[in-house]
Amino acid sequence: MKKYLLSAVLLIAVSISAKAQFSLGVKGGVNFSKISADNVKESTLAGYQAGLFARIGSGLYLQPELYLSGTGGKFDSGDNSQSFSGKVRFTNLNVPLLVGKSFGAKDLNFRVMAGPIYTYQLDKSESLTANGSGAIADFGNYNKSTLGFQAGAGVDIGSITADLRYEGGLSKVNSNYGQRQNLWALSVGFKIF
C-alpha cells in the first residue's frame, strides 16, 4: 500500500512539474534554539533538522515542508530560595508553509521567504532540578502542538539550495511560565527534480 501511495505522489508531482514550475527536494541542517520564559535566564542548545521540501512557482512561490527537528533549551531561575534549573530537548515534526520571492537567474537564484509553521512534539527529554521547596513539576508541562512563524533568506546554485531562517513562537510551549521557543536554522538541500 505504501508503495502505491508513494508512486501516486511521485506521478502527481511529475505531472504538475510538467505544467508549472515545481521542484521537490531533501534538506538537512542545524539549528540553535532556546526557550524563553518569564523571569528565567535561558541558554541556547544546538539541534538538527532533516526532511523534505517542495517549491511551486518561480518568481513568487509556495514552499511546503515536512521535517524532523531536534530543539530545546537550558534555563536557570537564579539564586534564590525557590530557584531551579534545567535542560529540555524535543524531537519535533515540523510543517512550515512558506511564501517566497526569488530573484536572479535559473542557476543562481536568491530568495526571501516567510510563513507559518506547525510543530508537533514527538518526544521530550528533560532534567529539572530545584533548590528549596518550590514546585517545578508544571515547569516541564509542555504543549504537544504549537504554532510559530519563520522568516529568512536563501540561495539556489543549480540544484543545491541553502537557507538561513529565524523561527519565533506564536503560541507558548508552556502557558504556566510563558515559555516560548525560538531558533535560528541553517539548512542545505538538494532539488531532486
mmCIF file of C-alpha atoms in Angstrom:
data_model
loop_
_atom_site.group_PDB
_atom_site.id
_atom_site.type_symbol
_atom_site.label_atom_id
_atom_site.label_comp_id
_atom_site.label_asym_id
_atom_site.label_seq_id
_atom_site.Cartn_x
_atom_site.Cartn_y
_atom_site.Cartn_z
ATOM 1 C CA MET A 1 0.000 0.000 0.000
ATOM 2 C CA LYS A 2 2.820 2.409 0.873
ATOM 3 C CA LYS A 3 4.494 1.741 -2.492
ATOM 4 C CA TYR A 4 1.283 2.603 -4.336
ATOM 5 C CA LEU A 5 0.788 5.798 -2.353
ATOM 6 C CA LEU A 6 4.402 6.911 -2.920
ATOM 7 C CA SER A 7 4.100 6.075 -6.636
ATOM 8 C CA ALA A 8 0.896 8.129 -6.892
ATOM 9 C CA VAL A 9 2.502 11.110 -5.142
ATOM 10 C CA LEU A 10 5.536 10.966 -7.447
ATOM 11 C CA LEU A 11 3.309 10.659 -10.535
ATOM 12 C CA ILE A 12 1.275 13.701 -9.464
ATOM 13 C CA ALA A 13 4.463 15.657 -8.739
ATOM 14 C CA VAL A 14 5.912 14.835 -12.161
ATOM 15 C CA SER A 15 2.677 15.818 -13.945
ATOM 16 C CA ILE A 16 2.499 19.110 -12.026
ATOM 17 C CA SER A 17 6.136 19.877 -12.783
ATOM 18 C CA ALA A 18 5.447 19.391 -16.490
ATOM 19 C CA LYS A 19 2.780 22.135 -16.365
ATOM 20 C CA ALA A 20 4.143 24.518 -13.732
ATOM 21 C CA GLN A 21 7.475 25.320 -12.139
ATOM 22 C CA PHE A 22 7.723 22.602 -9.465
ATOM 23 C CA SER A 23 10.629 21.100 -7.578
ATOM 24 C CA LEU A 24 10.928 18.531 -4.830
ATOM 25 C CA GLY A 25 13.969 18.094 -2.639
ATOM 26 C CA VAL A 26 15.609 16.903 0.555
ATOM 27 C CA LYS A 27 17.178 19.154 3.193
ATOM 28 C CA GLY A 28 19.141 18.955 6.390
ATOM 29 C CA GLY A 29 20.831 21.345 8.737
ATOM 30 C CA VAL A 30 21.492 22.684 12.192
ATOM 31 C CA ASN A 31 19.514 24.947 14.480
ATOM 32 C CA PHE A 32 20.264 26.923 17.600
ATOM 33 C CA SER A 33 17.194 27.063 19.811
ATOM 34 C CA LYS A 34 16.232 28.452 23.180
ATOM 35 C CA ILE A 35 13.120 28.527 25.293
ATOM 36 C CA SER A 36 12.390 31.938 26.742
ATOM 37 C CA ALA A 37 10.360 32.165 29.940
ATOM 38 C CA ASP A 38 9.210 34.823 32.371
ATOM 39 C CA ASN A 39 11.898 35.692 34.981
ATOM 40 C CA VAL A 40 14.262 32.926 33.806
ATOM 41 C CA LYS A 41 17.705 33.133 32.201
ATOM 42 C CA GLU A 42 17.851 30.991 29.084
ATOM 43 C CA SER A 43 20.700 29.471 27.066
ATOM 44 C CA THR A 44 20.870 28.144 23.533
ATOM 45 C CA LEU A 45 21.122 24.474 22.530
ATOM 46 C CA ALA A 46 22.307 23.154 19.157
ATOM 47 C CA GLY A 47 19.988 20.794 17.301
ATOM 48 C CA TYR A 48 19.257 19.343 13.874
ATOM 49 C CA GLN A 49 16.641 19.239 11.137
ATOM 50 C CA ALA A 50 16.122 16.814 8.230
ATOM 51 C CA GLY A 51 13.273 16.319 5.798
ATOM 52 C CA LEU A 52 11.588 17.201 2.506
ATOM 53 C CA PHE A 53 10.516 20.376 0.734
ATOM 54 C CA ALA A 54 8.535 21.241 -2.386
ATOM 55 C CA ARG A 55 8.627 24.518 -4.276
ATOM 56 C CA ILE A 56 5.733 25.537 -6.515
ATOM 57 C CA GLY A 57 6.173 28.590 -8.737
ATOM 58 C CA SER A 58 9.179 30.591 -9.882
ATOM 59 C CA GLY A 59 9.198 34.365 -9.155
ATOM 60 C CA LEU A 60 6.561 34.143 -6.435
ATOM 61 C CA TYR A 61 6.497 30.656 -4.950
ATOM 62 C CA LEU A 62 4.874 28.477 -2.293
ATOM 63 C CA GLN A 63 7.138 26.153 -0.307
ATOM 64 C CA PRO A 64 5.567 23.488 1.924
ATOM 65 C CA GLU A 65 7.978 21.399 4.002
ATOM 66 C CA LEU A 66 7.916 18.386 6.284
ATOM 67 C CA TYR A 67 10.895 17.665 8.521
ATOM 68 C CA LEU A 68 12.068 16.293 11.856
ATOM 69 C CA SER A 69 13.967 18.562 14.193
ATOM 70 C CA GLY A 70 15.768 18.406 17.493
ATOM 71 C CA THR A 71 15.306 21.579 19.560
ATOM 72 C CA GLY A 72 15.262 22.668 23.189
ATOM 73 C CA GLY A 73 16.833 24.972 25.700
ATOM 74 C CA LYS A 74 18.575 25.434 29.037
ATOM 75 C CA PHE A 75 17.244 27.701 31.769
ATOM 76 C CA ASP A 76 18.059 28.926 35.274
ATOM 77 C CA SER A 77 15.779 30.917 37.585
ATOM 78 C CA GLY A 78 18.603 32.460 39.598
ATOM 79 C CA ASP A 79 19.966 32.221 43.097
ATOM 80 C CA ASN A 80 17.027 32.496 45.481
ATOM 81 C CA SER A 81 15.275 30.148 47.873
ATOM 82 C CA GLN A 82 12.905 28.917 45.137
ATOM 83 C CA SER A 83 15.483 28.625 42.325
ATOM 84 C CA PHE A 84 15.527 25.899 39.686
ATOM 85 C CA SER A 85 17.456 24.996 36.574
ATOM 86 C CA GLY A 86 17.084 22.532 33.784
ATOM 87 C CA LYS A 87 17.533 21.437 30.226
ATOM 88 C CA VAL A 88 14.924 20.128 27.815
ATOM 89 C CA ARG A 89 15.248 18.582 24.364
ATOM 90 C CA PHE A 90 12.390 17.957 21.943
ATOM 91 C CA THR A 91 12.092 15.786 18.859
ATOM 92 C CA ASN A 92 9.516 17.514 16.646
ATOM 93 C CA LEU A 93 7.636 17.045 13.421
ATOM 94 C CA ASN A 94 7.538 20.452 11.694
ATOM 95 C CA VAL A 95 5.252 21.596 8.875
ATOM 96 C CA PRO A 96 6.053 25.113 7.609
ATOM 97 C CA LEU A 97 4.147 26.686 4.701
ATOM 98 C CA LEU A 98 6.275 29.487 3.296
ATOM 99 C CA VAL A 99 5.563 32.114 0.666
ATOM 100 C CA GLY A 100 8.638 33.441 -1.060
ATOM 101 C CA LYS A 101 10.006 35.689 -3.752
ATOM 102 C CA SER A 102 13.012 34.738 -5.862
ATOM 103 C CA PHE A 103 15.450 36.999 -7.689
ATOM 104 C CA GLY A 104 18.058 36.066 -10.259
ATOM 105 C CA ALA A 105 18.743 33.538 -12.973
ATOM 106 C CA LYS A 106 17.886 29.841 -13.051
ATOM 107 C CA ASP A 107 21.352 28.666 -11.941
ATOM 108 C CA LEU A 108 21.963 31.428 -9.363
ATOM 109 C CA ASN A 109 18.834 32.457 -7.539
ATOM 110 C CA PHE A 110 18.380 34.472 -4.311
ATOM 111 C CA ARG A 111 15.204 34.132 -2.252
ATOM 112 C CA VAL A 112 13.327 35.638 0.701
ATOM 113 C CA MET A 113 10.505 33.764 2.421
ATOM 114 C CA ALA A 114 8.135 33.850 5.380
ATOM 115 C CA GLY A 115 5.144 31.950 6.677
ATOM 116 C CA PRO A 116 3.556 29.947 9.476
ATOM 117 C CA ILE A 117 4.881 26.729 10.969
ATOM 118 C CA TYR A 118 3.035 23.993 12.861
ATOM 119 C CA THR A 119 5.139 21.927 15.275
ATOM 120 C CA TYR A 120 4.110 18.641 16.890
ATOM 121 C CA GLN A 121 6.240 17.266 19.732
ATOM 122 C CA LEU A 122 7.080 13.584 19.151
ATOM 123 C CA ASP A 123 9.407 13.103 22.114
ATOM 124 C CA LYS A 124 10.813 15.033 25.073
ATOM 125 C CA SER A 125 13.733 14.540 27.432
ATOM 126 C CA GLU A 126 14.254 16.873 30.361
ATOM 127 C CA SER A 127 16.245 17.289 33.507
ATOM 128 C CA LEU A 128 14.894 19.722 36.097
ATOM 129 C CA THR A 129 16.409 20.473 39.497
ATOM 130 C CA ALA A 130 15.040 22.689 42.254
ATOM 131 C CA ASN A 131 16.580 24.315 45.312
ATOM 132 C CA GLY A 132 14.153 24.838 48.166
ATOM 133 C CA SER A 133 10.547 23.741 48.427
ATOM 134 C CA GLY A 134 9.287 25.350 45.196
ATOM 135 C CA ALA A 135 7.337 23.006 42.953
ATOM 136 C CA ILE A 136 8.609 22.819 39.388
ATOM 137 C CA ALA A 137 6.548 19.862 38.213
ATOM 138 C CA ASP A 138 4.454 22.033 35.911
ATOM 139 C CA PHE A 139 7.518 23.870 34.528
ATOM 140 C CA GLY A 140 8.087 20.896 32.224
ATOM 141 C CA ASN A 141 4.397 20.588 31.310
ATOM 142 C CA TYR A 142 4.892 21.294 27.593
ATOM 143 C CA ASN A 143 2.188 21.514 24.950
ATOM 144 C CA LYS A 144 2.342 18.858 22.223
ATOM 145 C CA SER A 145 1.319 21.286 19.431
ATOM 146 C CA THR A 146 2.497 24.847 18.822
ATOM 147 C CA LEU A 147 2.251 27.464 16.109
ATOM 148 C CA GLY A 148 5.009 29.808 15.058
ATOM 149 C CA PHE A 149 6.406 31.749 12.139
ATOM 150 C CA GLN A 150 9.534 31.528 10.029
ATOM 151 C CA ALA A 151 11.266 34.263 8.028
ATOM 152 C CA GLY A 152 14.532 34.111 6.186
ATOM 153 C CA ALA A 153 16.587 34.179 3.032
ATOM 154 C CA GLY A 154 18.179 31.615 0.792
ATOM 155 C CA VAL A 155 20.206 30.964 -2.324
ATOM 156 C CA ASP A 156 19.977 28.320 -5.055
ATOM 157 C CA ILE A 157 23.060 27.347 -7.049
ATOM 158 C CA GLY A 158 21.887 24.848 -9.634
ATOM 159 C CA SER A 159 20.232 22.005 -7.702
ATOM 160 C CA ILE A 160 21.829 22.991 -4.367
ATOM 161 C CA THR A 161 19.779 25.209 -2.060
ATOM 162 C CA ALA A 162 20.715 26.856 1.251
ATOM 163 C CA ASP A 163 18.502 28.746 3.733
ATOM 164 C CA LEU A 164 19.023 30.822 6.874
ATOM 165 C CA ARG A 165 15.811 31.344 8.879
ATOM 166 C CA TYR A 166 14.550 32.714 12.156
ATOM 167 C CA GLU A 167 11.645 30.914 13.841
ATOM 168 C CA GLY A 168 9.558 32.538 16.547
ATOM 169 C CA GLY A 169 6.834 31.041 18.696
ATOM 170 C CA LEU A 170 3.330 32.458 18.301
ATOM 171 C CA SER A 171 1.903 30.055 20.865
ATOM 172 C CA LYS A 172 3.535 29.145 24.163
ATOM 173 C CA VAL A 173 5.171 25.762 24.669
ATOM 174 C CA ASN A 174 4.174 26.077 28.355
ATOM 175 C CA SER A 175 1.441 28.544 29.326
ATOM 176 C CA ASN A 176 2.160 28.352 33.093
ATOM 177 C CA TYR A 177 5.548 30.039 32.749
ATOM 178 C CA GLY A 178 5.101 31.962 29.498
ATOM 179 C CA GLN A 179 7.632 29.728 27.749
ATOM 180 C CA ARG A 180 8.125 30.263 24.005
ATOM 181 C CA GLN A 181 10.637 28.583 21.763
ATOM 182 C CA ASN A 182 12.606 30.468 19.127
ATOM 183 C CA LEU A 183 15.549 29.456 16.985
ATOM 184 C CA TRP A 184 17.905 30.186 14.115
ATOM 185 C CA ALA A 185 18.240 27.451 11.475
ATOM 186 C CA LEU A 186 20.776 26.936 8.705
ATOM 187 C CA SER A 187 19.960 24.234 6.167
ATOM 188 C CA VAL A 188 21.305 22.877 2.904
ATOM 189 C CA GLY A 189 19.178 20.975 0.435
ATOM 190 C CA PHE A 190 19.229 19.248 -2.918
ATOM 191 C CA LYS A 191 16.455 19.524 -5.517
ATOM 192 C CA ILE A 192 15.670 16.029 -6.800
ATOM 193 C CA PHE A 193 13.672 17.468 -9.723
#
